[in-house]
Each structure stands twice: as C-alpha cells, then as structure tokens.
Short mmCIF file of N, CA and C in Angstrom, two decimals:
data_model
loop_
_atom_site.label_atom_id
_atom_site.label_comp_id
_atom_site.label_asym_id
_atom_site.label_seq_id
_atom_site.Cartn_x
_atom_site.Cartn_y
_atom_site.Cartn_z
N MET Z 45 107.27 110.96 139.05
CA MET Z 45 108.50 110.31 138.65
C MET Z 45 108.30 108.75 138.86
N THR Z 46 108.55 108.08 137.84
CA THR Z 46 108.38 106.59 137.94
C THR Z 46 109.74 105.95 138.10
N THR Z 47 109.77 104.99 138.93
CA THR Z 47 111.06 104.20 139.15
C THR Z 47 111.04 103.02 138.29
N SER Z 48 112.13 102.58 137.82
CA SER Z 48 112.20 101.43 137.00
C SER Z 48 113.40 100.63 137.46
N THR Z 49 113.35 99.38 137.25
CA THR Z 49 114.44 98.45 137.62
C THR Z 49 114.95 97.85 136.38
N TYR Z 50 116.23 97.40 136.41
CA TYR Z 50 116.79 96.72 135.28
C TYR Z 50 117.21 95.43 135.68
N SER Z 51 116.89 94.46 134.97
CA SER Z 51 117.38 93.14 135.11
C SER Z 51 117.77 92.58 133.77
N PRO Z 52 118.95 91.92 133.66
CA PRO Z 52 119.35 91.50 132.30
C PRO Z 52 118.37 90.47 131.79
N SER Z 53 118.12 90.46 130.55
CA SER Z 53 117.19 89.55 129.97
C SER Z 53 117.84 88.17 129.83
N GLN Z 54 117.11 87.15 130.14
CA GLN Z 54 117.60 85.81 130.07
C GLN Z 54 117.87 85.40 128.57
N ASN Z 55 117.06 85.94 127.69
CA ASN Z 55 117.22 85.60 126.27
C ASN Z 55 118.55 86.18 125.78
N SER Z 56 118.90 87.39 126.11
CA SER Z 56 120.17 87.96 125.57
C SER Z 56 121.33 87.29 126.25
N ASP Z 57 121.19 86.91 127.50
CA ASP Z 57 122.22 86.20 128.19
C ASP Z 57 122.49 84.81 127.55
N ASN Z 58 121.41 84.09 127.25
CA ASN Z 58 121.47 82.78 126.71
C ASN Z 58 122.03 82.86 125.26
N LYS Z 59 121.69 83.90 124.56
CA LYS Z 59 122.20 84.13 123.12
C LYS Z 59 123.68 84.34 123.21
N ARG Z 60 124.20 85.11 124.10
CA ARG Z 60 125.63 85.38 124.22
C ARG Z 60 126.34 84.12 124.58
N ARG Z 61 125.84 83.27 125.51
CA ARG Z 61 126.39 82.04 125.91
C ARG Z 61 126.54 81.12 124.72
N ARG Z 62 125.45 81.03 123.95
CA ARG Z 62 125.42 80.14 122.71
C ARG Z 62 126.53 80.57 121.69
N GLN Z 63 126.62 81.90 121.52
CA GLN Z 63 127.65 82.42 120.60
C GLN Z 63 129.02 82.05 121.08
N GLN Z 64 129.23 82.19 122.40
CA GLN Z 64 130.63 81.88 122.97
C GLN Z 64 130.89 80.42 122.85
N ARG Z 65 129.87 79.61 123.12
CA ARG Z 65 130.10 78.16 123.08
C ARG Z 65 130.35 77.72 121.58
N ARG Z 66 129.62 78.35 120.65
CA ARG Z 66 129.88 78.08 119.26
C ARG Z 66 131.30 78.43 118.83
N LEU Z 67 131.77 79.60 119.20
CA LEU Z 67 133.07 80.04 118.92
C LEU Z 67 134.11 79.09 119.54
N PHE Z 68 133.77 78.68 120.78
CA PHE Z 68 134.67 77.84 121.46
C PHE Z 68 134.78 76.46 120.83
N GLN Z 69 133.67 75.94 120.33
CA GLN Z 69 133.63 74.65 119.68
C GLN Z 69 134.20 74.71 118.24
N GLU Z 70 134.00 75.82 117.59
CA GLU Z 70 134.49 75.86 116.24
C GLU Z 70 135.97 76.24 116.09
N ALA Z 71 136.55 76.72 117.23
CA ALA Z 71 137.94 77.01 117.16
C ALA Z 71 138.79 75.84 116.82
N ASP Z 72 139.81 75.98 115.97
CA ASP Z 72 140.64 74.88 115.56
C ASP Z 72 141.74 74.67 116.60
N TRP Z 73 141.40 74.05 117.69
CA TRP Z 73 142.37 73.82 118.79
C TRP Z 73 143.28 72.68 118.42
N ALA Z 74 144.52 72.81 118.69
CA ALA Z 74 145.44 71.76 118.60
C ALA Z 74 146.40 71.87 119.82
N ARG Z 75 146.52 70.94 120.61
CA ARG Z 75 147.38 70.97 121.86
C ARG Z 75 148.79 70.48 121.44
N SER Z 76 149.67 70.78 122.36
CA SER Z 76 151.14 70.48 122.11
C SER Z 76 151.42 69.08 121.81
N ASP Z 77 150.56 68.16 122.37
CA ASP Z 77 150.74 66.74 122.10
C ASP Z 77 149.93 66.13 120.91
N GLY Z 78 149.32 67.09 120.20
CA GLY Z 78 148.57 66.75 118.94
C GLY Z 78 147.13 66.45 119.16
N ARG Z 79 146.59 66.45 120.42
CA ARG Z 79 145.20 66.22 120.56
C ARG Z 79 144.44 67.36 120.23
N THR Z 80 143.16 67.15 119.75
CA THR Z 80 142.27 68.26 119.51
C THR Z 80 141.66 68.67 120.85
N PHE Z 81 140.85 69.73 120.88
CA PHE Z 81 140.34 70.28 122.14
C PHE Z 81 139.47 69.32 122.85
N GLN Z 82 138.74 68.53 122.14
CA GLN Z 82 137.73 67.63 122.76
C GLN Z 82 138.31 66.22 122.95
N GLN Z 83 139.54 65.95 122.74
CA GLN Z 83 140.07 64.58 122.96
C GLN Z 83 140.76 64.54 124.30
N CYS Z 84 140.56 63.41 125.01
CA CYS Z 84 141.20 63.18 126.33
C CYS Z 84 142.54 62.58 126.13
N ARG Z 85 143.33 62.68 127.18
CA ARG Z 85 144.68 62.01 127.11
C ARG Z 85 144.45 60.52 127.17
N PRO Z 86 145.36 59.85 126.41
CA PRO Z 86 145.27 58.38 126.50
C PRO Z 86 145.57 57.84 127.87
N ALA Z 87 144.78 56.88 128.34
CA ALA Z 87 145.05 56.34 129.70
C ALA Z 87 145.23 54.91 129.69
N PHE Z 88 146.02 54.39 130.63
CA PHE Z 88 146.23 52.98 130.85
C PHE Z 88 146.24 52.75 132.39
N LEU Z 89 145.52 51.82 132.81
CA LEU Z 89 145.54 51.45 134.23
C LEU Z 89 145.69 49.96 134.50
N ARG Z 90 146.43 49.59 135.49
CA ARG Z 90 146.62 48.17 135.80
C ARG Z 90 146.68 48.03 137.30
N THR Z 91 146.03 47.09 137.83
CA THR Z 91 146.07 46.86 139.36
C THR Z 91 147.12 45.76 139.57
N GLY Z 92 147.47 45.66 140.84
CA GLY Z 92 148.47 44.59 141.28
C GLY Z 92 149.87 44.92 140.82
N ALA Z 93 150.30 46.13 140.81
CA ALA Z 93 151.57 46.49 140.31
C ALA Z 93 152.71 46.15 141.32
N ALA Z 94 152.42 46.16 142.56
CA ALA Z 94 153.36 45.79 143.63
C ALA Z 94 152.78 44.70 144.51
N SER Z 95 153.51 43.47 144.50
CA SER Z 95 152.97 42.37 145.16
C SER Z 95 152.97 42.38 146.69
N ALA Z 96 153.89 43.23 147.21
CA ALA Z 96 154.11 43.33 148.69
C ALA Z 96 153.03 44.22 149.34
N ALA Z 97 152.33 45.04 148.54
CA ALA Z 97 151.31 45.98 149.05
C ALA Z 97 150.01 45.28 149.23
N SER Z 98 149.15 45.89 150.10
CA SER Z 98 147.77 45.40 150.29
C SER Z 98 146.95 45.66 149.02
N GLY Z 99 147.33 46.74 148.32
CA GLY Z 99 146.68 47.09 147.07
C GLY Z 99 147.63 48.00 146.27
N SER Z 100 147.63 47.93 145.01
CA SER Z 100 148.48 48.78 144.22
C SER Z 100 147.96 48.93 142.78
N ALA Z 101 148.48 49.94 142.12
CA ALA Z 101 148.01 50.23 140.74
C ALA Z 101 149.19 51.00 140.04
N TYR Z 102 149.15 50.78 138.74
CA TYR Z 102 150.05 51.54 137.85
C TYR Z 102 149.16 52.28 136.89
N ALA Z 103 149.44 53.57 136.70
CA ALA Z 103 148.62 54.39 135.88
C ALA Z 103 149.42 55.22 134.90
N GLU Z 104 149.02 55.36 133.60
CA GLU Z 104 149.59 56.26 132.74
C GLU Z 104 148.48 57.14 132.16
N PHE Z 105 148.77 58.43 132.17
CA PHE Z 105 147.85 59.41 131.59
C PHE Z 105 148.75 60.29 130.70
N GLY Z 106 148.67 60.00 129.38
CA GLY Z 106 149.54 60.71 128.49
C GLY Z 106 150.99 60.29 128.75
N ALA Z 107 151.85 61.26 129.04
CA ALA Z 107 153.28 60.98 129.40
C ALA Z 107 153.52 60.90 130.84
N THR Z 108 152.52 60.81 131.66
CA THR Z 108 152.70 60.77 133.11
C THR Z 108 152.52 59.29 133.53
N LYS Z 109 153.49 58.82 134.29
CA LYS Z 109 153.39 57.38 134.79
C LYS Z 109 153.65 57.33 136.22
N VAL Z 110 152.68 56.67 136.95
CA VAL Z 110 152.66 56.69 138.43
C VAL Z 110 152.40 55.29 138.90
N ILE Z 111 153.10 54.83 140.04
CA ILE Z 111 152.81 53.62 140.75
C ILE Z 111 152.24 54.03 142.10
N VAL Z 112 151.10 53.57 142.54
CA VAL Z 112 150.52 53.81 143.83
C VAL Z 112 150.35 52.52 144.59
N SER Z 113 150.86 52.50 145.85
CA SER Z 113 150.79 51.36 146.72
C SER Z 113 150.12 51.72 148.02
N VAL Z 114 149.27 50.79 148.49
CA VAL Z 114 148.54 50.99 149.78
C VAL Z 114 148.99 49.84 150.74
N PHE Z 115 149.32 50.30 151.91
CA PHE Z 115 149.68 49.27 152.94
C PHE Z 115 148.75 49.52 154.15
N GLY Z 116 148.23 48.38 154.60
CA GLY Z 116 147.41 48.57 155.80
C GLY Z 116 145.97 48.08 155.52
N PRO Z 117 145.08 48.23 156.54
CA PRO Z 117 145.40 48.84 157.83
C PRO Z 117 146.26 47.91 158.67
N ARG Z 118 147.20 48.55 159.32
CA ARG Z 118 148.07 47.80 160.23
C ARG Z 118 148.21 48.55 161.53
N GLU Z 119 148.70 47.89 162.60
CA GLU Z 119 148.77 48.52 163.91
C GLU Z 119 149.60 49.76 163.84
N SER Z 120 149.09 50.83 164.43
CA SER Z 120 149.80 52.11 164.39
C SER Z 120 150.98 52.09 165.28
N LYS Z 121 152.01 52.72 164.86
CA LYS Z 121 153.26 52.86 165.70
C LYS Z 121 153.02 53.77 166.92
N LYS Z 122 152.03 54.67 166.75
CA LYS Z 122 151.61 55.59 167.79
C LYS Z 122 150.40 55.02 168.51
N ALA Z 123 150.51 53.68 168.79
CA ALA Z 123 149.32 53.01 169.40
C ALA Z 123 149.31 53.23 170.94
N MET Z 124 150.29 53.88 171.45
CA MET Z 124 150.34 54.15 172.88
C MET Z 124 149.11 54.99 173.33
N LEU Z 125 148.75 55.94 172.50
CA LEU Z 125 147.60 56.70 172.76
C LEU Z 125 146.42 56.17 171.98
N TYR Z 126 145.36 55.74 172.72
CA TYR Z 126 144.27 55.15 172.00
C TYR Z 126 143.47 56.18 171.20
N SER Z 127 143.11 55.83 169.94
CA SER Z 127 142.39 56.71 169.05
C SER Z 127 141.18 55.91 168.53
N ASN Z 128 139.99 56.61 168.55
CA ASN Z 128 138.85 55.93 167.92
C ASN Z 128 138.93 55.91 166.39
N THR Z 129 139.75 56.68 165.83
CA THR Z 129 139.86 56.74 164.34
C THR Z 129 141.30 56.32 163.96
N GLY Z 130 141.41 55.67 162.78
CA GLY Z 130 142.67 55.30 162.27
C GLY Z 130 143.39 56.53 161.72
N ARG Z 131 144.68 56.26 161.32
CA ARG Z 131 145.48 57.35 160.73
C ARG Z 131 145.72 57.07 159.23
N LEU Z 132 145.73 58.10 158.40
CA LEU Z 132 146.11 58.02 157.02
C LEU Z 132 147.32 58.75 156.70
N ASN Z 133 148.28 58.05 156.19
CA ASN Z 133 149.61 58.71 155.77
C ASN Z 133 149.70 58.62 154.28
N CYS Z 134 149.98 59.75 153.65
CA CYS Z 134 150.15 59.79 152.24
C CYS Z 134 151.49 60.36 151.91
N ASN Z 135 152.19 59.84 150.97
CA ASN Z 135 153.52 60.30 150.51
C ASN Z 135 153.65 60.22 149.01
N VAL Z 136 153.98 61.33 148.43
CA VAL Z 136 154.19 61.44 147.01
C VAL Z 136 155.66 61.71 146.75
N LEU Z 137 156.25 60.88 145.94
CA LEU Z 137 157.69 60.95 145.63
C LEU Z 137 157.93 60.97 144.18
N TYR Z 138 158.91 61.66 143.73
CA TYR Z 138 159.37 61.63 142.27
C TYR Z 138 160.69 60.89 142.13
N THR Z 139 160.78 60.12 141.10
CA THR Z 139 162.11 59.57 140.81
C THR Z 139 162.99 60.70 140.26
N THR Z 140 164.31 60.52 140.40
CA THR Z 140 165.20 61.54 139.98
C THR Z 140 165.20 61.76 138.50
N PHE Z 141 164.70 60.78 137.72
CA PHE Z 141 164.67 60.93 136.31
C PHE Z 141 163.26 61.21 135.73
N SER Z 142 162.35 61.52 136.66
CA SER Z 142 160.95 61.76 136.25
C SER Z 142 160.69 63.07 135.54
N THR Z 143 161.53 64.01 135.77
CA THR Z 143 161.32 65.36 135.20
C THR Z 143 162.67 65.76 134.43
N SER Z 144 162.63 66.78 133.64
CA SER Z 144 163.82 67.18 132.97
C SER Z 144 164.81 67.95 133.96
N ILE Z 145 164.28 68.39 135.03
CA ILE Z 145 165.11 69.06 136.04
C ILE Z 145 165.49 67.99 137.07
N ARG Z 146 166.77 67.74 137.31
CA ARG Z 146 167.24 66.73 138.19
C ARG Z 146 166.94 67.08 139.68
N GLY Z 147 166.66 66.09 140.50
CA GLY Z 147 166.49 66.29 141.85
C GLY Z 147 165.02 66.41 142.29
N GLN Z 148 164.76 66.24 143.54
CA GLN Z 148 163.38 66.33 144.12
C GLN Z 148 162.96 67.80 144.17
N GLY Z 149 161.82 68.06 143.82
CA GLY Z 149 161.12 69.38 143.93
C GLY Z 149 160.70 69.61 145.38
N THR Z 150 160.28 70.75 145.58
CA THR Z 150 159.62 71.13 146.94
C THR Z 150 158.10 70.87 146.93
N ASP Z 151 157.58 70.38 145.89
CA ASP Z 151 156.16 70.14 145.74
C ASP Z 151 155.68 68.84 146.44
N ASN Z 152 156.63 68.02 146.88
CA ASN Z 152 156.23 66.68 147.37
C ASN Z 152 155.33 66.86 148.59
N LYS Z 153 155.53 67.73 149.53
CA LYS Z 153 154.66 67.94 150.64
C LYS Z 153 153.32 68.42 150.21
N GLU Z 154 153.27 69.28 149.28
CA GLU Z 154 152.03 69.87 148.80
C GLU Z 154 151.22 68.74 148.10
N TYR Z 155 151.82 67.97 147.21
CA TYR Z 155 151.10 66.86 146.56
C TYR Z 155 150.68 65.79 147.56
N SER Z 156 151.51 65.49 148.58
CA SER Z 156 151.11 64.51 149.63
C SER Z 156 149.93 65.05 150.33
N SER Z 157 149.86 66.36 150.67
CA SER Z 157 148.72 66.87 151.33
C SER Z 157 147.50 66.79 150.51
N MET Z 158 147.60 67.13 149.20
CA MET Z 158 146.39 67.05 148.30
C MET Z 158 145.92 65.59 148.20
N LEU Z 159 146.81 64.66 148.10
CA LEU Z 159 146.41 63.25 148.04
C LEU Z 159 145.70 62.86 149.29
N HIS Z 160 146.20 63.28 150.47
CA HIS Z 160 145.57 63.01 151.71
C HIS Z 160 144.17 63.50 151.80
N LYS Z 161 144.01 64.82 151.30
CA LYS Z 161 142.69 65.40 151.39
C LYS Z 161 141.68 64.73 150.38
N ALA Z 162 142.21 64.26 149.26
CA ALA Z 162 141.36 63.51 148.32
C ALA Z 162 140.92 62.18 148.86
N LEU Z 163 141.80 61.50 149.63
CA LEU Z 163 141.45 60.16 150.11
C LEU Z 163 140.78 60.07 151.39
N GLU Z 164 140.93 61.10 152.29
CA GLU Z 164 140.35 61.02 153.63
C GLU Z 164 138.83 60.88 153.65
N GLY Z 165 138.20 61.39 152.63
CA GLY Z 165 136.77 61.25 152.58
C GLY Z 165 136.34 59.83 152.04
N ALA Z 166 137.23 59.12 151.34
CA ALA Z 166 136.90 57.83 150.83
C ALA Z 166 137.17 56.68 151.73
N ILE Z 167 138.14 56.86 152.75
CA ILE Z 167 138.50 55.82 153.56
C ILE Z 167 137.76 56.05 154.91
N ILE Z 168 137.05 55.18 155.40
CA ILE Z 168 136.26 55.34 156.69
C ILE Z 168 137.24 54.92 157.79
N LEU Z 169 137.95 55.92 158.26
CA LEU Z 169 138.96 55.61 159.34
C LEU Z 169 138.43 55.28 160.66
N GLU Z 170 137.09 55.52 160.82
CA GLU Z 170 136.49 55.17 162.14
C GLU Z 170 136.33 53.68 162.28
N THR Z 171 136.33 52.92 161.15
CA THR Z 171 136.30 51.44 161.20
C THR Z 171 137.61 50.77 161.52
N PHE Z 172 138.68 51.60 161.60
CA PHE Z 172 140.00 51.07 161.83
C PHE Z 172 140.62 51.81 163.01
N PRO Z 173 140.03 51.66 164.28
CA PRO Z 173 140.71 52.29 165.41
C PRO Z 173 142.08 51.77 165.62
N LYS Z 174 142.98 52.67 166.09
CA LYS Z 174 144.31 52.24 166.45
C LYS Z 174 145.21 51.66 165.28
N THR Z 175 144.84 52.00 164.08
CA THR Z 175 145.57 51.52 162.96
C THR Z 175 146.06 52.59 161.97
N THR Z 176 146.91 52.24 161.08
CA THR Z 176 147.39 53.23 160.14
C THR Z 176 147.25 52.65 158.70
N VAL Z 177 146.88 53.49 157.79
CA VAL Z 177 146.84 53.18 156.37
C VAL Z 177 147.80 54.06 155.62
N ASP Z 178 148.83 53.41 155.00
CA ASP Z 178 149.85 54.14 154.28
C ASP Z 178 149.63 54.09 152.82
N VAL Z 179 149.75 55.30 152.17
CA VAL Z 179 149.56 55.35 150.64
C VAL Z 179 150.79 56.00 150.09
N PHE Z 180 151.49 55.36 149.27
CA PHE Z 180 152.66 55.86 148.59
C PHE Z 180 152.48 55.95 147.10
N ALA Z 181 152.69 57.19 146.57
CA ALA Z 181 152.64 57.40 145.11
C ALA Z 181 153.99 57.71 144.56
N LEU Z 182 154.53 56.96 143.69
CA LEU Z 182 155.88 57.17 143.04
C LEU Z 182 155.66 57.59 141.62
N VAL Z 183 156.05 58.77 141.32
CA VAL Z 183 155.92 59.35 139.95
C VAL Z 183 157.16 58.86 139.18
N LEU Z 184 156.96 58.03 138.19
CA LEU Z 184 158.07 57.52 137.40
C LEU Z 184 158.41 58.51 136.21
N GLU Z 185 157.42 59.10 135.67
CA GLU Z 185 157.61 60.06 134.65
C GLU Z 185 156.53 61.18 134.71
N SER Z 186 157.01 62.41 134.84
CA SER Z 186 156.05 63.55 134.95
C SER Z 186 155.89 64.22 133.56
N GLY Z 187 154.82 63.96 132.94
CA GLY Z 187 154.50 64.49 131.60
C GLY Z 187 153.59 65.71 131.69
N GLY Z 188 153.35 66.31 132.85
CA GLY Z 188 152.41 67.38 132.91
C GLY Z 188 151.03 67.06 133.20
N GLY Z 189 150.69 65.78 133.29
CA GLY Z 189 149.29 65.40 133.47
C GLY Z 189 149.05 64.95 134.85
#
C-alpha cells in the first residue's frame, strides 16, 4: 500500500487568483457618490486651522470635514506624581449638525480611544516627562469617510 499526500498546486491557485482579480477589475463598479471602484475620495488638507493651538489641521475627505488641534506639551495637571513619561489625551467630538441624526452619539469614547492608539506610537512621550499632550478632533460634517 502506497501512501500519498496532497498539496494544492501553486499553478491552479495562481490561476484562480488571476481569474478573481480579472473579474474584480472588470466589474463595472459605481459607488453611491459616483466614483468608480479604483478612484479615491477627493481630499483637501490645510495646516494652521486654529491659531491658539500648538499645531492644527483642517481635513476634508469626500463629505467628511474635521478640524484637529494639538495643545502641548504642557505641564501636567497630575504633576504631583512624578512620571518618566508624558500623558496623551485624545478627544473626538461631533458637532450637533455633523450627522443627519441630531445629538452626540455614543461612539465618541470609542473614536477617542482609536485616535489615542493611533498616535501613541508616533509621539515619543518619554521625551516629555511630567507633561501632557492634548489632541482634539472636531467632526464638522460626517460623510461616512
């Protein structure tokens, strides 16, 4: 009795991927905003949107409009306990008119947490002991982007 093993052929696997890719590329995609499948959302970026902040930017991605302001590093209010690393505070807020549904959603804390996780690797908090960096994002219009 001979034993045999089966392993999928790389050629058939590659052929199937090429067919799927071709179908995916040939499909006549039209998004709800009129873009084709391979077009990006139009984007507009401008720095210096808020003069009182240490740094700020205004961004538009399609119908989404956001102002982000950064304050700091400045002395931490919780400076009574010495810390070798600085603190990063992130806050995402929506204007009441930013969505078709009136009022603030419950997603603010979740989005603030996601922004914190995205920025904590980019800001070297060890170089700012006993300080705080505050990042505020204000969504002016939420277009789904």
